[in-house]
CSV table of C-alpha atoms in Angstrom, one decimal:
chain,number,residue,atom,x,y,z
A,546,ALA,CA,61.9,111.5,119.0
A,547,ALA,CA,62.4,113.1,115.3
A,548,GLY,CA,64.0,115.7,116.9
A,549,LEU,CA,66.8,114.5,118.5
A,550,CYS,CA,68.6,113.2,115.4
A,551,PRO,CA,69.4,115.8,112.6
A,552,ALA,CA,70.6,113.0,110.1
A,553,ARG,CA,67.0,111.4,110.8
A,554,ALA,CA,65.3,114.3,109.1
A,555,LEU,CA,67.6,114.0,105.9
A,556,LEU,CA,66.9,110.1,105.4
A,557,ALA,CA,63.3,110.0,106.1
A,558,ARG,CA,61.3,109.4,103.4
A,559,PRO,CA,57.4,110.6,103.1
A,560,GLY,CA,54.4,108.9,103.7
A,561,ALA,CA,54.7,105.6,105.3
A,562,ALA,CA,57.8,105.9,106.8
A,563,LEU,CA,57.0,109.0,108.7
A,564,ARG,CA,53.9,107.3,110.2
A,565,ALA,CA,56.0,104.6,111.2
A,566,LEU,CA,58.7,106.7,112.6
A,567,CYS,CA,55.9,108.8,114.8
A,568,GLY,CA,54.1,105.8,115.7
A,569,SER,CA,54.0,104.1,118.8
A,570,VAL,CA,55.6,101.0,118.7
A,571,ARG,CA,53.6,99.4,121.1
A,572,GLY,CA,50.8,100.3,119.4
A,573,LEU,CA,52.1,99.3,116.0
A,574,ALA,CA,49.8,96.0,114.8
A,575,ALA,CA,52.2,93.9,112.8
A,576,GLY,CA,51.0,96.0,109.6
A,577,PRO,CA,53.0,95.0,106.5
A,578,GLU,CA,55.4,97.7,107.0
A,579,MET,CA,58.1,97.8,109.6
A,580,HIS,CA,61.4,99.6,109.9
A,581,PHE,CA,64.8,98.5,109.3
A,582,GLY,CA,66.9,101.0,110.7
A,583,PHE,CA,65.6,103.8,108.5
A,584,GLN,CA,64.3,101.7,105.4
A,585,THR,CA,60.8,100.8,105.4
A,586,VAL,CA,60.5,96.7,105.0
A,587,THR,CA,58.0,94.4,105.3
A,588,GLU,CA,57.9,92.0,108.5
A,589,ALA,CA,59.5,89.5,106.8
A,590,GLU,CA,62.4,91.2,105.0
A,591,ARG,CA,63.0,92.9,108.6
A,592,ARG,CA,63.8,89.1,109.8
A,593,GLU,CA,65.7,88.3,107.3
A,594,LYS,CA,67.7,91.4,106.8
A,595,ILE,CA,68.6,91.3,110.7
A,596,TYR,CA,69.7,87.6,110.4
A,597,GLN,CA,72.2,88.6,107.5
A,598,VAL,CA,73.3,91.7,109.4
A,599,PHE,CA,74.4,89.2,112.4
A,600,GLU,CA,75.4,86.4,110.3
A,601,SER,CA,78.0,88.8,108.7
A,602,VAL,CA,79.4,90.4,111.8
A,603,ALA,CA,79.3,87.1,113.7
A,604,LYS,CA,83.1,86.8,113.4
A,605,LYS,CA,84.3,90.5,113.9
A,606,TYR,CA,81.4,91.0,116.3
A,607,ASP,CA,83.4,91.1,119.8
A,608,VAL,CA,86.1,93.0,118.1
A,609,MET,CA,83.9,95.7,116.9
A,610,ASN,CA,82.0,95.7,120.1
A,611,ASP,CA,85.4,96.9,121.8
A,612,SER,CA,86.5,99.1,118.7
A,613,MET,CA,82.9,101.0,118.8
A,614,THR,CA,82.4,101.4,122.3
A,615,LEU,CA,86.4,101.9,123.4
A,616,GLY,CA,85.9,98.7,125.1
A,617,ILE,CA,82.9,100.5,127.3
A,618,HIS,CA,80.3,97.3,126.9
A,619,ARG,CA,82.4,95.1,128.9
A,620,VAL,CA,81.7,97.5,131.6
A,621,TRP,CA,78.3,97.6,130.9
A,622,LYS,CA,77.4,93.9,131.2
A,623,ASP,CA,79.7,93.8,134.1
A,624,ILE,CA,77.2,96.3,135.6
A,625,LEU,CA,74.3,94.0,134.5
A,626,VAL,CA,75.2,90.2,135.9
A,627,ARG,CA,76.5,92.6,139.2
A,628,LYS,CA,72.9,94.1,139.3
A,629,MET,CA,71.6,90.5,138.8
A,630,ASN,CA,73.6,89.5,141.4
A,631,PRO,CA,73.2,86.0,140.9
A,632,SER,CA,73.8,83.1,143.9
A,633,PRO,CA,74.7,79.5,143.1
A,634,GLY,CA,71.9,77.8,142.0
A,635,THR,CA,70.6,80.3,139.7
A,636,LEU,CA,69.2,79.0,136.4
A,637,LEU,CA,69.8,81.8,133.3
A,638,LEU,CA,67.9,82.6,130.2
A,639,ASP,CA,70.6,84.5,128.1
A,640,VAL,CA,68.4,85.8,124.9
A,641,ALA,CA,70.3,86.7,122.2
A,642,GLY,CA,73.2,85.8,124.0
A,643,GLY,CA,75.4,84.9,120.9
A,644,THR,CA,78.8,85.1,121.3
A,645,GLY,CA,78.2,84.5,125.0
A,646,ASP,CA,79.3,87.4,126.8
A,647,ILE,CA,76.6,87.6,129.5
A,648,ALA,CA,77.1,83.8,129.9
A,649,PHE,CA,80.5,83.7,130.7
A,650,ARG,CA,80.3,86.8,133.0
A,651,PHE,CA,77.4,84.8,134.9
A,652,ILE,CA,79.3,81.9,135.5
A,653,ASN,CA,82.5,83.6,136.7
A,654,TYR,CA,80.4,85.6,139.2
A,655,VAL,CA,78.5,82.4,140.3
A,656,ARG,CA,81.8,80.4,140.7
A,657,SER,CA,83.4,83.4,142.6
A,658,VAL,CA,80.3,83.3,145.2
A,659,ARG,CA,80.5,79.7,145.2
A,660,GLU,CA,84.3,79.7,146.5
A,661,ARG,CA,83.6,82.5,148.8
A,662,GLN,CA,80.9,80.5,150.6
A,663,LEU,CA,83.2,77.4,150.4
A,664,GLN,CA,85.7,79.0,152.4
A,665,ARG,CA,83.4,80.7,155.0
A,666,LYS,CA,82.1,77.3,155.4
A,667,LEU,CA,85.6,76.0,155.8
A,668,ARG,CA,86.8,78.5,158.4
A,669,HIS,CA,83.3,77.9,160.5
A,670,HIS,CA,83.7,74.1,160.4
A,671,GLN,CA,87.4,73.3,161.6
A,672,ASN,CA,86.0,70.6,164.0
A,673,LEU,CA,84.4,68.3,161.7
A,674,SER,CA,84.2,64.7,162.2
A,675,TRP,CA,85.9,62.4,159.9
A,676,GLN,CA,82.7,61.5,158.1
A,677,GLU,CA,82.0,64.9,157.8
A,678,ILE,CA,84.7,65.5,156.0
A,679,ALA,CA,84.5,62.5,153.9
A,680,GLU,CA,81.0,63.6,152.6
A,681,SER,CA,82.4,67.3,152.1
A,682,TYR,CA,84.8,65.8,149.2
A,683,GLN,CA,82.1,64.5,147.4
A,684,GLU,CA,79.5,67.4,148.0
A,685,ASP,CA,82.3,70.2,146.5
A,686,LYS,CA,83.6,68.4,143.6
A,687,SER,CA,80.4,68.4,141.8
A,688,LYS,CA,79.2,71.7,142.8
A,689,SER,CA,81.8,74.6,141.9
A,690,LEU,CA,78.9,76.3,140.1
A,691,GLY,CA,76.6,75.1,143.2
A,692,ASP,CA,74.2,73.7,139.9
A,693,SER,CA,73.9,77.4,138.6
A,694,GLN,CA,73.2,77.1,134.9
A,695,VAL,CA,72.8,79.2,131.9
A,696,VAL,CA,71.0,78.5,128.8
A,697,VAL,CA,72.1,80.5,125.9
A,698,CYS,CA,69.7,81.0,122.8
A,699,ASP,CA,70.0,82.7,119.9
A,700,ILE,CA,68.1,82.8,116.6
A,701,ASN,CA,71.2,83.4,114.5
A,702,LYS,CA,73.3,80.1,114.0
A,703,GLU,CA,76.7,82.3,113.6
A,704,MET,CA,76.5,84.3,116.6
A,705,LEU,CA,75.8,80.6,118.7
A,706,LYS,CA,79.0,79.2,116.5
A,707,VAL,CA,81.2,81.9,117.6
A,708,GLY,CA,79.8,81.6,121.2
A,709,LYS,CA,80.6,77.9,121.3
A,710,GLN,CA,84.3,78.4,120.1
A,711,LYS,CA,84.6,80.8,122.7
A,712,ALA,CA,83.5,79.0,125.6
A,713,GLN,CA,86.2,76.2,124.6
A,714,HIS,CA,88.6,78.5,124.0
A,715,LEU,CA,88.1,80.1,127.5
A,716,GLY,CA,87.6,76.7,129.2
A,717,TYR,CA,84.0,77.2,130.1
A,718,THR,CA,82.4,73.7,129.9
A,719,GLU,CA,79.8,73.0,132.7
A,720,GLY,CA,76.8,74.9,133.7
A,721,LEU,CA,76.5,76.3,130.1
A,722,SER,CA,74.4,75.2,126.7
A,723,TRP,CA,73.2,76.5,123.5
A,724,VAL,CA,69.9,76.8,121.5
A,725,LEU,CA,68.9,78.0,118.4
A,726,GLY,CA,65.3,79.6,119.1
A,727,ASN,CA,63.7,82.3,118.7
A,728,ALA,CA,63.0,85.4,121.4
A,729,GLU,CA,59.4,85.4,119.9
A,730,GLU,CA,58.8,81.6,120.2
A,731,LEU,CA,61.1,80.5,123.1
A,732,PRO,CA,61.4,76.6,123.0
A,733,PHE,CA,61.2,76.5,127.0
A,734,ASP,CA,58.5,75.4,129.2
A,735,ASP,CA,56.5,77.8,131.5
A,736,ASP,CA,57.9,78.8,134.9
A,737,LYS,CA,61.6,77.5,134.4
A,738,PHE,CA,64.3,80.3,134.6
A,739,ASP,CA,65.1,82.4,137.9
A,740,VAL,CA,66.5,85.5,135.7
A,741,TYR,CA,66.1,86.3,132.0
A,742,THR,CA,68.6,88.3,130.2
A,743,ILE,CA,68.5,90.2,127.0
A,744,ALA,CA,71.4,92.4,126.1
A,745,PHE,CA,71.7,94.3,122.9
A,746,GLY,CA,69.3,91.8,121.8
A,747,ILE,CA,65.7,93.6,122.2
A,748,ARG,CA,66.4,96.0,119.5
A,749,ASN,CA,66.7,93.4,117.0
A,750,VAL,CA,63.7,91.6,117.7
A,751,THR,CA,60.6,92.5,115.2
A,752,ARG,CA,57.8,91.7,117.6
A,753,ILE,CA,58.9,92.9,120.9
A,754,ASP,CA,55.6,92.7,122.6
A,755,LEU,CA,55.7,88.7,122.3
A,756,ALA,CA,59.5,88.6,123.0
A,757,LEU,CA,58.1,90.3,126.3
A,758,GLN,CA,55.4,87.7,126.4
A,759,GLU,CA,57.6,84.8,126.2
A,760,ALA,CA,60.0,86.3,128.9
A,761,TYR,CA,57.5,86.2,131.3
A,762,ARG,CA,56.3,83.0,130.3
A,763,VAL,CA,58.9,81.0,130.9
A,764,LEU,CA,60.1,82.9,134.0
A,765,LYS,CA,59.2,81.5,137.6
A,766,PRO,CA,57.3,83.1,139.6
A,767,GLY,CA,59.5,85.7,141.7
A,768,GLY,CA,61.8,85.5,138.6
A,769,ARG,CA,63.5,89.0,137.0
A,770,PHE,CA,63.6,90.1,133.7
A,771,LEU,CA,66.6,92.4,132.9
A,772,CYS,CA,67.3,93.8,129.5
A,773,LEU,CA,70.8,96.1,128.5
A,774,GLU,CA,69.8,97.7,125.5
A,775,PHE,CA,70.8,101.4,124.1
A,776,SER,CA,68.7,104.0,124.7
A,777,HIS,CA,67.7,107.4,124.3
A,778,VAL,CA,70.1,110.6,125.8
A,779,SER,CA,68.2,113.5,126.5
A,780,ASN,CA,70.9,116.1,127.1
A,781,PRO,CA,70.8,117.7,123.8
A,782,LEU,CA,75.0,118.3,124.0
A,783,LEU,CA,75.5,114.6,124.6
A,784,SER,CA,72.7,114.0,122.1
A,785,SER,CA,74.5,115.9,119.2
A,786,LEU,CA,78.1,114.5,120.3
A,787,TYR,CA,76.4,110.8,120.4
A,788,ASP,CA,74.9,111.3,116.9
A,789,LEU,CA,77.9,112.8,115.5
A,790,TYR,CA,80.0,109.8,116.5
A,791,SER,CA,77.5,107.2,115.6
A,792,PHE,CA,76.7,108.5,112.0
A,793,GLN,CA,80.3,109.8,111.0
A,794,VAL,CA,82.5,107.3,113.0
A,795,ILE,CA,81.0,103.7,113.7
A,796,PRO,CA,79.9,102.9,110.1
A,797,VAL,CA,83.5,103.8,109.0
A,798,LEU,CA,84.6,101.5,112.0
A,799,GLY,CA,82.3,99.0,110.5
A,800,GLU,CA,84.1,98.8,107.4
A,801,VAL,CA,87.3,99.4,108.1
A,802,ILE,CA,87.5,96.4,110.7
A,803,ALA,CA,84.5,94.1,109.4
A,804,GLY,CA,84.2,95.5,105.6
A,805,ASP,CA,80.7,96.1,106.3
A,806,TRP,CA,79.5,99.4,106.3
A,807,LYS,CA,75.9,98.5,105.9
A,808,SER,CA,75.6,96.5,109.1
A,809,TYR,CA,77.0,99.2,111.1
A,810,GLN,CA,74.9,101.6,109.7
A,811,TYR,CA,72.0,99.3,110.3
A,812,LEU,CA,73.0,99.5,114.2
A,813,VAL,CA,73.4,102.8,114.6
A,814,GLU,CA,69.9,103.6,112.9
A,815,SER,CA,68.1,100.9,114.8
A,816,ILE,CA,69.2,102.5,118.2
A,817,ARG,CA,67.8,105.7,117.2
A,818,ARG,CA,64.2,103.8,116.2
A,819,PHE,CA,64.2,101.9,119.4
A,820,PRO,CA,61.8,103.0,122.0
A,821,PRO,CA,63.0,105.4,124.9
A,822,GLN,CA,63.5,104.3,128.3
A,823,GLU,CA,59.9,105.2,129.7
A,824,GLU,CA,58.1,103.5,126.3
A,825,LEU,CA,59.9,100.3,126.9
A,826,LYS,CA,59.3,100.5,130.8
A,827,ALA,CA,55.5,100.9,129.5
A,828,MET,CA,56.0,97.7,127.1
A,829,ILE,CA,57.5,95.5,129.8
A,830,GLU,CA,54.7,96.6,132.3
A,831,ASP,CA,52.2,95.6,129.5
A,832,ALA,CA,53.6,91.4,129.3
A,833,GLY,CA,52.8,91.7,133.2
A,834,PHE,CA,55.8,92.5,134.8
A,835,LEU,CA,56.1,94.3,137.8
A,836,LYS,CA,58.0,96.4,139.8
A,837,VAL,CA,59.6,97.6,136.5
A,838,ASP,CA,62.2,100.3,136.5
A,839,TYR,CA,65.2,101.2,134.7
A,840,GLN,CA,68.7,102.7,135.4
A,841,ASN,CA,70.7,104.9,132.8
A,842,LEU,CA,74.1,104.3,132.0
A,843,ASN,CA,76.2,106.9,130.5
A,844,SER,CA,73.5,109.3,130.7
A,845,GLY,CA,71.2,107.2,128.6
A,846,ILE,CA,73.3,106.0,126.0
A,847,VAL,CA,72.3,102.7,127.4
A,848,ALA,CA,69.9,101.6,130.1
A,849,ILE,CA,69.3,98.7,132.0
A,850,HIS,CA,65.6,97.9,132.4
A,851,SER,CA,64.0,95.3,134.7
A,852,GLY,CA,61.1,94.0,135.9
A,853,PHE,CA,59.6,90.8,138.1
A,854,LYS,CA,57.0,88.3,137.7
A,855,LEU,CA,55.5,88.3,141.0
B,1307,MET,CA,88.9,85.3,118.7
B,1308,LEU,CA,89.1,86.6,121.5
B,1309,ARG,CA,91.1,89.9,122.0
B,1310,GLY,CA,92.1,91.2,125.6
B,1311,GLY,CA,95.2,89.5,126.0
B,1312,THR,CA,95.9,86.6,128.5
B,1313,ALA,CA,93.3,84.1,128.3
B,1314,VAL,CA,93.0,82.7,131.2
B,1315,LEU,CA,91.6,78.8,130.6
B,1316,ARG,CA,89.6,78.1,133.6
B,1317,ARG,CA,89.0,74.0,133.3
B,1318,ALA,CA,86.1,73.1,135.1
B,1319,ALA,CA,86.8,71.7,138.5
B,1320,SER,CA,84.9,68.6,137.8
B,1321,GLY,CA,86.5,68.2,134.2
B,1322,GLY,CA,83.2,68.7,132.8
B,1323,GLY,CA,81.9,65.5,131.1
B,1324,HIS,CA,80.9,65.3,127.5
B,1325,GLY,CA,83.1,65.1,124.7
B,1326,GLN,CA,83.9,67.9,122.6
B,1327,GLY,CA,84.2,66.1,119.6
B,1328,GLN,CA,84.1,67.7,116.2
B,1329,GLY,CA,81.6,65.4,114.5
B,1330,PRO,CA,78.3,66.6,113.3
B,1331,ALA,CA,76.6,63.4,115.4
B,1332,GLN,CA,77.6,65.6,119.0
B,1333,PRO,CA,74.9,64.6,121.5
B,1334,LEU,CA,72.6,66.9,123.1
B,1335,GLU,CA,73.6,68.5,126.5
B,1336,PRO,CA,71.5,66.1,128.6
B,1337,SER,CA,70.5,69.0,131.2
B,1338,LEU,CA,68.8,70.9,128.5
B,1339,LEU,CA,65.9,68.1,128.0
B,1340,ARG,CA,64.6,69.5,131.6
B,1341,PHE,CA,63.6,72.8,129.8
B,1342,LEU,CA,63.4,72.2,126.1
B,1343,VAL,CA,59.9,71.9,124.4
B,1344,CYS,CA,58.2,72.6,120.8
B,1345,PRO,CA,58.4,76.0,120.7
B,1346,LEU,CA,55.0,75.9,118.8
B,1347,SER,CA,52.5,73.6,120.8
B,1348,LYS,CA,55.1,73.9,124.1
B,1349,ARG,CA,54.7,70.8,124.9
B,1350,PRO,CA,57.2,67.9,126.0
B,1351,LEU,CA,59.6,66.4,123.2
B,1352,ARG,CA,61.5,63.1,122.7
B,1353,TYR,CA,65.0,62.8,122.2
B,1354,GLU,CA,65.7,60.3,119.3
B,1355,GLU,CA,69.2,59.5,119.4
B,1356,ALA,CA,69.3,57.3,116.3
B,1357,THR,CA,68.8,60.5,114.3
B,1358,ASN,CA,69.8,63.1,116.8
B,1359,GLU,CA,66.4,65.0,116.9
B,1360,LEU,CA,64.2,66.0,119.1
B,1361,ILE,CA,60.2,64.8,118.1
B,1362,ASN,CA,57.2,66.6,118.8
B,1363,GLU,CA,54.9,63.2,118.2
B,1364,GLU,CA,51.8,65.4,118.3
B,1365,LEU,CA,52.7,67.6,115.4
B,1366,GLY,CA,54.8,64.8,113.9
B,1367,ILE,CA,57.9,67.3,113.4
B,1368,ALA,CA,61.5,66.7,114.6
B,1369,TYR,CA,63.9,69.3,115.3
B,1370,PRO,CA,67.7,68.8,114.1
B,1371,ILE,CA,70.4,69.1,117.0
B,1372,ILE,CA,73.6,70.3,114.8
B,1373,ASP,CA,77.1,70.0,116.7
B,1374,GLY,CA,75.2,69.7,119.9
B,1375,ILE,CA,72.7,72.4,119.6
B,1376,PRO,CA,69.3,71.7,119.0
B,1377,ASN,CA,67.7,74.1,116.2
B,1378,MET,CA,64.4,74.9,117.7
B,1379,ILE,CA,63.1,77.1,114.9
B,1380,PRO,CA,59.9,76.0,113.3
B,1381,GLU,CA,60.8,76.9,110.0
B,1382,ALA,CA,64.0,74.4,110.5
B,1383,ALA,CA,61.8,71.4,111.7
B,1384,ARG,CA,60.9,68.8,109.3
B,1385,THR,CA,57.5,66.5,109.4
B,1386,THR,CA,58.2,63.2,110.5
B,1387,GLN,CA,56.8,60.6,107.7
B,1388,LYS,CA,55.5,58.1,110.4
B,1389,LYS,CA,52.5,59.5,110.9
B,1390,PRO,CA,50.4,62.3,109.3
B,1391,PRO,CA,49.8,65.0,112.1
B,1392,ALA,CA,46.3,65.0,113.5
B,1393,GLU,CA,46.0,68.8,113.5
B,1394,GLY,CA,47.7,69.4,110.3
B,1395,SER,CA,51.3,70.2,110.5
B,1396,LYS,CA,52.2,74.1,109.5
B,1397,GLU,CA,55.7,73.1,109.1
B,1398,PRO,CA,56.9,73.3,105.6
B,1399,GLU,CA,59.4,70.2,104.1
B,1400,GLN,CA,62.7,71.0,104.6
């Protein structure tokens, strides 16, 4: 993995940092040293620093996402929800869902599925009795989402605040709730959710293994785990261009748009430090998930990992 | 705020009930109580309307609800003074 990024060679410090670099994240007993981007920090420091990163970027989060990815992050998120293909009545837990991008897409999706369902029902039931028609009025009014629900859980107050404001601004009121919580220690009961998503969040979790175990715990049997995250590009040419863009352009954008070079430097570094596709797949399997698979988007710049609790 | 032009205001069909008040004592979304448990013990919580908190009686801790969002981070919980927790509370006093 070290060979992928020339900048890493320049920034790497000898000794402990290199060991941490090469060590498998899976096997990493939470020793005193962890990585924060390319720095070496203690576990407590890492949590603190990550919290501060998102506290700082919260208000500009969406704008930065659009600028850095040229709007493509919207497509990635659309693909995630389409892959999920939720039916009305689905209970979704969106972890690290801060500003609500996945939650809103989920609501839109089930709403349109629900509308189509109702239209189909109408077409096939032209000869309803008056009794049935009266009943249908009562039913439909309360079920525009068909009992679907999404709980957005994030550890960062600022991100949730932005998300809640966005929801109000866009008119999302029903089927949506917000919880301040830690992915490694979820405040939810066992076997509750149909789907668990974590989009561009798991990279910032300090103990990924714990987060995966918690994901497994709160999912219903038959439930699905979906993770959308930056991953590794194997194509060497593309990889070099990607590195160039990441290290030369993104922090500059961060400074110009959000006035925050360091946070975006962290972002770029954290992507490089994150386990590649196969390794993350193994970690997900370790948590007990079955039929674990991944789908590369844009040659591996982003990947969607999926697993089932069976 | 939101880029991408036309913010289509989609009003929920059933005029979603709960008030969007600005006050700090925004009530908790009732459906959440179905799922929420104490992150430490994973045991059920009691919603205390008076203080707008979620109480874990066993451990003697209370999670605050701010702006309608429950704060379920153990470090943010306060110990309830009513009875000393049986197992010894892990929570630092706020």
